[in-house]
Amino acid sequence: ETFRFLTELKNNNTRDWFELHRDEFTNLLQLPFQKLVTALTPAMLDIDPLIEIKEPKKMISRIYRDLRFSKDKSPYRPNMWASFHRTTEDWKADPGFFFEIMHNCYRYGMGLSVPSKSFLKSLRHRIETDPSEIESLNHLLQGTPFRLMGEEYIRRLVPPTEISPELMTWYQKKSEIYVMVSYPIDQIVCSDALINKLTADFDTLRPLYEFFWRLKQSTEEELDEKKSFF
């Protein structure tokens, strides 16, 4: 019923239609997502006790599209997601977990949606000078359904040292870096088995999540040292 609603919303994306079906939105999307957040909370806090757990409805996306900056002027999003991250000044620049459903699929993963340039520069430097940990993480991902995603530079960057093709995928990241898996609608997403699946798969990503945080914190410490020096 939830995915039927999203399909109909996609095909009837108007305020008049939505107001006629507002109760369906509440019962088929909003409340189930709030229950999902509540059910996942213990597992997420086990991964990182510093993840901010707010009122469940504040941890899921709004259905209303922000039309000020969007080329798509349809008023509603035909998708919904929940995210788990720490409380910082700009959480989009921090590692975080997410789960999203669309009318024809569901997907989830972990990463940084808007990493700082200094973070990506530090990542490239780490690949150049001490790639062993990233190689291990890349090997870990190869044994999972998750794939490394994110926009890459069109022109191939030229590192000062030879880098394997696998790590060049990391090296080329330009404005976002995350891992994600996507599935068509199946019985799992429509059952309690979803909680167990997300719990296990998010835990699989724990080493990469912790690496991202260590890299971000070391990057910020280096920047602070440079500021204090000058």
C-alpha positions as YAML, in Angstrom:
chain: A
units: angstrom
residues:
- id: 1
  name: GLU
  ca: [0.00, 0.00, 0.00]
- id: 2
  name: THR
  ca: [2.88, 2.36, 0.78]
- id: 3
  name: PHE
  ca: [4.50, 1.85, -2.61]
- id: 4
  name: ARG
  ca: [1.14, 2.13, -4.35]
- id: 5
  name: PHE
  ca: [0.69, 5.48, -2.63]
- id: 6
  name: LEU
  ca: [4.14, 6.67, -3.76]
- id: 7
  name: THR
  ca: [3.40, 5.61, -7.32]
- id: 8
  name: GLU
  ca: [0.11, 7.49, -7.32]
- id: 9
  name: LEU
  ca: [1.76, 10.55, -5.77]
- id: 10
  name: LYS
  ca: [4.42, 10.46, -8.49]
- id: 11
  name: ASN
  ca: [1.69, 10.43, -11.14]
- id: 12
  name: ASN
  ca: [-0.58, 12.97, -9.38]
- id: 13
  name: ASN
  ca: [1.84, 15.40, -7.80]
- id: 14
  name: THR
  ca: [-0.57, 18.23, -7.01]
- id: 15
  name: ARG
  ca: [-1.78, 19.86, -3.84]
- id: 16
  name: ASP
  ca: [-5.39, 18.96, -4.56]
- id: 17
  name: TRP
  ca: [-4.58, 15.25, -4.90]
- id: 18
  name: PHE
  ca: [-2.36, 15.22, -1.83]
- id: 19
  name: GLU
  ca: [-4.94, 16.88, 0.40]
- id: 20
  name: LEU
  ca: [-7.45, 14.23, -0.62]
- id: 21
  name: HIS
  ca: [-4.96, 11.52, 0.38]
- id: 22
  name: ARG
  ca: [-3.31, 13.14, 3.40]
- id: 23
  name: ASP
  ca: [-4.53, 10.42, 5.76]
- id: 24
  name: GLU
  ca: [-2.87, 7.79, 3.54]
- id: 25
  name: PHE
  ca: [0.39, 9.74, 3.70]
- id: 26
  name: THR
  ca: [0.22, 9.75, 7.50]
- id: 27
  name: ASN
  ca: [-0.67, 6.09, 7.88]
- id: 28
  name: LEU
  ca: [1.37, 4.58, 5.03]
- id: 29
  name: LEU
  ca: [4.52, 6.70, 5.15]
- id: 30
  name: GLN
  ca: [4.92, 8.99, 8.12]
- id: 31
  name: LEU
  ca: [3.96, 6.68, 10.98]
- id: 32
  name: PRO
  ca: [5.76, 3.57, 9.62]
- id: 33
  name: PHE
  ca: [8.94, 5.60, 9.16]
- id: 34
  name: GLN
  ca: [8.72, 6.87, 12.73]
- id: 35
  name: LYS
  ca: [8.36, 3.27, 13.93]
- id: 36
  name: LEU
  ca: [11.34, 2.29, 11.79]
- id: 37
  name: VAL
  ca: [13.51, 4.98, 13.37]
- id: 38
  name: THR
  ca: [12.47, 3.86, 16.86]
- id: 39
  name: ALA
  ca: [13.20, 0.21, 16.07]
- id: 40
  name: LEU
  ca: [16.65, 1.00, 14.64]
- id: 41
  name: THR
  ca: [17.71, 3.37, 17.43]
- id: 42
  name: PRO
  ca: [19.39, 0.77, 19.73]
- id: 43
  name: ALA
  ca: [21.46, -0.63, 16.84]
- id: 44
  name: MET
  ca: [22.54, 2.83, 15.69]
- id: 45
  name: LEU
  ca: [23.58, 3.87, 19.21]
- id: 46
  name: ASP
  ca: [25.58, 0.66, 19.48]
- id: 47
  name: ILE
  ca: [27.51, 1.71, 16.36]
- id: 48
  name: ASP
  ca: [27.98, 5.26, 17.65]
- id: 49
  name: PRO
  ca: [26.63, 6.50, 21.00]
- id: 50
  name: LEU
  ca: [27.11, 10.07, 19.75]
- id: 51
  name: ILE
  ca: [24.46, 9.73, 17.04]
- id: 52
  name: GLU
  ca: [21.69, 12.18, 17.85]
- id: 53
  name: ILE
  ca: [18.36, 10.52, 18.46]
- id: 54
  name: LYS
  ca: [15.63, 13.12, 18.24]
- id: 55
  name: GLU
  ca: [11.88, 12.80, 18.09]
- id: 56
  name: PRO
  ca: [11.36, 10.20, 15.33]
- id: 57
  name: LYS
  ca: [9.39, 12.52, 13.05]
- id: 58
  name: LYS
  ca: [12.35, 14.93, 13.06]
- id: 59
  name: MET
  ca: [14.66, 12.20, 11.75]
- id: 60
  name: ILE
  ca: [12.73, 11.59, 8.56]
- id: 61
  name: SER
  ca: [12.55, 13.72, 5.44]
- id: 62
  name: ARG
  ca: [9.75, 16.15, 4.73]
- id: 63
  name: ILE
  ca: [7.33, 15.26, 1.97]
- id: 64
  name: TYR
  ca: [7.28, 18.87, 0.81]
- id: 65
  name: ARG
  ca: [9.84, 19.78, -1.82]
- id: 66
  name: ASP
  ca: [11.86, 22.99, -1.35]
- id: 67
  name: LEU
  ca: [10.87, 24.76, -4.56]
- id: 68
  name: ARG
  ca: [13.25, 27.69, -4.07]
- id: 69
  name: PHE
  ca: [16.29, 25.80, -5.31]
- id: 70
  name: SER
  ca: [14.73, 23.00, -7.34]
- id: 71
  name: LYS
  ca: [14.22, 22.80, -11.09]
- id: 72
  name: ASP
  ca: [11.44, 20.32, -10.37]
- id: 73
  name: LYS
  ca: [8.48, 22.45, -9.27]
- id: 74
  name: SER
  ca: [6.21, 19.56, -8.28]
- id: 75
  name: PRO
  ca: [5.23, 20.27, -4.65]
- id: 76
  name: TYR
  ca: [5.90, 16.83, -3.12]
- id: 77
  name: ARG
  ca: [8.71, 14.30, -3.06]
- id: 78
  name: PRO
  ca: [7.64, 10.82, -4.24]
- id: 79
  name: ASN
  ca: [10.17, 9.32, -1.82]
- id: 80
  name: MET
  ca: [11.07, 9.43, 1.86]
- id: 81
  name: TRP
  ca: [14.18, 8.74, 3.90]
- id: 82
  name: ALA
  ca: [15.47, 8.55, 7.45]
- id: 83
  name: SER
  ca: [19.00, 9.48, 8.50]
- id: 84
  name: PHE
  ca: [21.19, 8.92, 11.54]
- id: 85
  name: HIS
  ca: [24.08, 11.27, 12.29]
- id: 86
  name: ARG
  ca: [25.78, 13.20, 15.08]
- id: 87
  name: THR
  ca: [24.84, 16.72, 16.13]
- id: 88
  name: THR
  ca: [27.35, 19.09, 14.53]
- id: 89
  name: GLU
  ca: [27.29, 22.49, 12.84]
- id: 90
  name: ASP
  ca: [26.98, 20.94, 9.39]
- id: 91
  name: TRP
  ca: [25.86, 17.31, 9.52]
- id: 92
  name: LYS
  ca: [25.97, 17.00, 5.72]
- id: 93
  name: ALA
  ca: [29.77, 17.15, 5.95]
- id: 94
  name: ASP
  ca: [29.79, 14.29, 8.49]
- id: 95
  name: PRO
  ca: [29.49, 10.52, 8.05]
- id: 96
  name: GLY
  ca: [25.92, 9.31, 8.52]
- id: 97
  name: PHE
  ca: [23.60, 6.40, 7.78]
- id: 98
  name: PHE
  ca: [20.43, 6.58, 5.68]
- id: 99
  name: PHE
  ca: [17.49, 4.48, 4.50]
- id: 100
  name: GLU
  ca: [15.23, 5.60, 1.64]
- id: 101
  name: ILE
  ca: [12.21, 4.27, -0.22]
- id: 102
  name: MET
  ca: [10.96, 5.28, -3.65]
- id: 103
  name: HIS
  ca: [7.95, 4.13, -5.62]
- id: 104
  name: ASN
  ca: [9.86, 1.22, -7.19]
- id: 105
  name: CYS
  ca: [12.83, 0.46, -4.92]
- id: 106
  name: TYR
  ca: [14.48, 0.94, -1.54]
- id: 107
  name: ARG
  ca: [18.10, 1.76, -0.80]
- id: 108
  name: TYR
  ca: [20.35, 2.45, 2.11]
- id: 109
  name: GLY
  ca: [23.94, 3.09, 3.04]
- id: 110
  name: MET
  ca: [26.41, 5.42, 4.71]
- id: 111
  name: GLY
  ca: [28.67, 8.30, 3.80]
- id: 112
  name: LEU
  ca: [29.10, 12.06, 3.49]
- id: 113
  name: SER
  ca: [26.73, 13.95, 1.22]
- id: 114
  name: VAL
  ca: [28.75, 17.18, 1.20]
- id: 115
  name: PRO
  ca: [32.28, 16.45, 2.45]
- id: 116
  name: SER
  ca: [34.64, 19.38, 2.80]
- id: 117
  name: LYS
  ca: [37.37, 19.87, 0.21]
- id: 118
  name: SER
  ca: [39.92, 19.41, 2.98]
- id: 119
  name: PHE
  ca: [38.39, 16.01, 3.86]
- id: 120
  name: LEU
  ca: [38.68, 14.77, 0.28]
- id: 121
  name: LYS
  ca: [42.19, 16.19, 0.06]
- id: 122
  name: SER
  ca: [43.11, 14.26, 3.22]
- id: 123
  name: LEU
  ca: [41.60, 11.11, 1.76]
- id: 124
  name: ARG
  ca: [43.73, 11.47, -1.37]
- id: 125
  name: HIS
  ca: [46.82, 12.12, 0.74]
- id: 126
  name: ARG
  ca: [46.12, 8.99, 2.80]
- id: 127
  name: ILE
  ca: [45.77, 6.93, -0.40]
- id: 128
  name: GLU
  ca: [49.09, 8.31, -1.63]
- id: 129
  name: THR
  ca: [51.06, 7.77, 1.56]
- id: 130
  name: ASP
  ca: [49.42, 5.00, 3.61]
- id: 131
  name: PRO
  ca: [46.77, 3.15, 1.60]
- id: 132
  name: SER
  ca: [46.71, -0.06, 3.66]
- id: 133
  name: GLU
  ca: [43.63, 0.76, 5.74]
- id: 134
  name: ILE
  ca: [41.66, 1.98, 2.74]
- id: 135
  name: GLU
  ca: [42.68, -1.13, 0.83]
- id: 136
  name: SER
  ca: [41.31, -3.25, 3.69]
- id: 137
  name: LEU
  ca: [38.05, -1.28, 3.72]
- id: 138
  name: ASN
  ca: [37.75, -1.60, -0.03]
- id: 139
  name: HIS
  ca: [38.27, -5.36, 0.31]
- id: 140
  name: LEU
  ca: [35.57, -5.43, 3.00]
- id: 141
  name: LEU
  ca: [33.11, -3.70, 0.67]
- id: 142
  name: GLN
  ca: [33.86, -6.15, -2.13]
- id: 143
  name: GLY
  ca: [32.39, -8.88, 0.05]
- id: 144
  name: THR
  ca: [29.11, -6.99, 0.47]
- id: 145
  name: PRO
  ca: [26.38, -5.72, -1.87]
- id: 146
  name: PHE
  ca: [27.44, -2.13, -1.12]
- id: 147
  name: ARG
  ca: [29.12, -0.08, -3.82]
- id: 148
  name: LEU
  ca: [31.16, 3.10, -3.54]
- id: 149
  name: MET
  ca: [29.22, 6.02, -5.01]
- id: 150
  name: GLY
  ca: [29.65, 9.74, -5.55]
- id: 151
  name: GLU
  ca: [30.47, 12.27, -8.24]
- id: 152
  name: GLU
  ca: [33.98, 12.03, -9.68]
- id: 153
  name: TYR
  ca: [36.23, 14.48, -11.46]
- id: 154
  name: ILE
  ca: [35.75, 14.24, -15.22]
- id: 155
  name: ARG
  ca: [39.45, 14.60, -15.81]
- id: 156
  name: ARG
  ca: [41.55, 11.85, -14.29]
- id: 157
  name: LEU
  ca: [43.62, 13.13, -11.37]
- id: 158
  name: VAL
  ca: [47.32, 12.35, -11.54]
- id: 159
  name: PRO
  ca: [48.63, 11.11, -8.17]
- id: 160
  name: PRO
  ca: [52.34, 11.46, -7.37]
- id: 161
  name: THR
  ca: [52.60, 7.69, -6.83]
- id: 162
  name: GLU
  ca: [51.10, 4.71, -8.58]
- id: 163
  name: ILE
  ca: [47.65, 3.81, -7.26]
- id: 164
  name: SER
  ca: [45.63, 0.68, -7.95]
- id: 165
  name: PRO
  ca: [42.49, 1.02, -10.13]
- id: 166
  name: GLU
  ca: [40.33, 0.12, -7.12]
- id: 167
  name: LEU
  ca: [41.69, 2.96, -5.00]
- id: 168
  name: MET
  ca: [41.58, 5.41, -7.92]
- id: 169
  name: THR
  ca: [37.78, 5.18, -7.59]
- id: 170
  name: TRP
  ca: [38.18, 6.63, -4.09]
- id: 171
  name: TYR
  ca: [40.85, 9.07, -5.20]
- id: 172
  name: GLN
  ca: [38.65, 10.60, -7.93]
- id: 173
  name: LYS
  ca: [35.76, 11.62, -5.65]
- id: 174
  name: LYS
  ca: [34.83, 15.25, -6.13]
- id: 175
  name: SER
  ca: [31.83, 16.38, -4.07]
- id: 176
  name: GLU
  ca: [30.30, 13.39, -2.26]
- id: 177
  name: ILE
  ca: [31.39, 9.98, -1.10]
- id: 178
  name: TYR
  ca: [29.13, 7.22, 0.17]
- id: 179
  name: VAL
  ca: [28.37, 3.52, -0.14]
- id: 180
  name: MET
  ca: [24.90, 2.29, -1.01]
- id: 181
  name: VAL
  ca: [22.88, -0.74, -2.00]
- id: 182
  name: SER
  ca: [19.56, -0.66, -3.87]
- id: 183
  name: TYR
  ca: [16.87, -3.34, -4.11]
- id: 184
  name: PRO
  ca: [13.56, -3.62, -5.98]
- id: 185
  name: ILE
  ca: [10.45, -3.85, -3.84]
- id: 186
  name: ASP
  ca: [10.42, -7.26, -2.17]
- id: 187
  name: GLN
  ca: [8.96, -9.09, 0.81]
- id: 188
  name: ILE
  ca: [11.77, -7.99, 3.12]
- id: 189
  name: VAL
  ca: [10.96, -4.28, 2.95]
- id: 190
  name: CYS
  ca: [7.31, -5.11, 3.68]
- id: 191
  name: SER
  ca: [8.06, -7.15, 6.81]
- id: 192
  name: ASP
  ca: [9.78, -7.04, 10.18]
- id: 193
  name: ALA
  ca: [12.79, -8.70, 8.53]
- id: 194
  name: LEU
  ca: [13.77, -5.24, 7.32]
- id: 195
  name: ILE
  ca: [14.94, -4.24, 10.82]
- id: 196
  name: ASN
  ca: [17.26, -7.25, 11.08]
- id: 197
  name: LYS
  ca: [18.61, -6.65, 7.58]
- id: 198
  name: LEU
  ca: [19.36, -2.97, 8.20]
- id: 199
  name: THR
  ca: [20.87, -3.71, 11.62]
- id: 200
  name: ALA
  ca: [23.25, -6.31, 10.18]
- id: 201
  name: ASP
  ca: [24.18, -4.34, 7.07]
- id: 202
  name: PHE
  ca: [24.76, -1.07, 8.92]
- id: 203
  name: ASP
  ca: [26.98, -2.93, 11.38]
- id: 204
  name: THR
  ca: [28.98, -4.25, 8.42]
- id: 205
  name: LEU
  ca: [29.71, -0.62, 7.51]
- id: 206
  name: ARG
  ca: [30.91, 0.25, 11.02]
- id: 207
  name: PRO
  ca: [34.66, 0.05, 10.15]
- id: 208
  name: LEU
  ca: [34.21, 2.42, 7.20]
- id: 209
  name: TYR
  ca: [32.06, 4.77, 9.30]
- id: 210
  name: GLU
  ca: [34.73, 4.88, 12.00]
- id: 211
  name: PHE
  ca: [37.47, 5.46, 9.40]
- id: 212
  name: PHE
  ca: [35.55, 8.39, 7.92]
- id: 213
  name: TRP
  ca: [35.19, 9.93, 11.38]
- id: 214
  name: ARG
  ca: [38.88, 9.47, 12.22]
- id: 215
  name: LEU
  ca: [39.86, 11.04, 8.92]
- id: 216
  name: LYS
  ca: [37.47, 13.96, 9.41]
- id: 217
  name: GLN
  ca: [38.69, 14.65, 12.94]
- id: 218
  name: SER
  ca: [42.37, 14.46, 11.99]
- id: 219
  name: THR
  ca: [41.67, 16.82, 9.06]
- id: 220
  name: GLU
  ca: [40.01, 19.34, 11.38]
- id: 221
  name: GLU
  ca: [42.89, 19.09, 13.88]
- id: 222
  name: GLU
  ca: [45.42, 19.81, 11.14]
- id: 223
  name: LEU
  ca: [43.42, 22.84, 10.01]
- id: 224
  name: ASP
  ca: [43.20, 24.12, 13.58]
- id: 225
  name: GLU
  ca: [46.97, 23.77, 13.98]
- id: 226
  name: LYS
  ca: [47.56, 25.78, 10.81]
- id: 227
  name: LYS
  ca: [45.20, 28.51, 12.00]
- id: 228
  name: SER
  ca: [46.88, 28.76, 15.40]
- id: 229
  name: PHE
  ca: [50.31, 28.90, 13.74]
- id: 230
  name: PHE
  ca: [49.39, 31.91, 11.63]
...
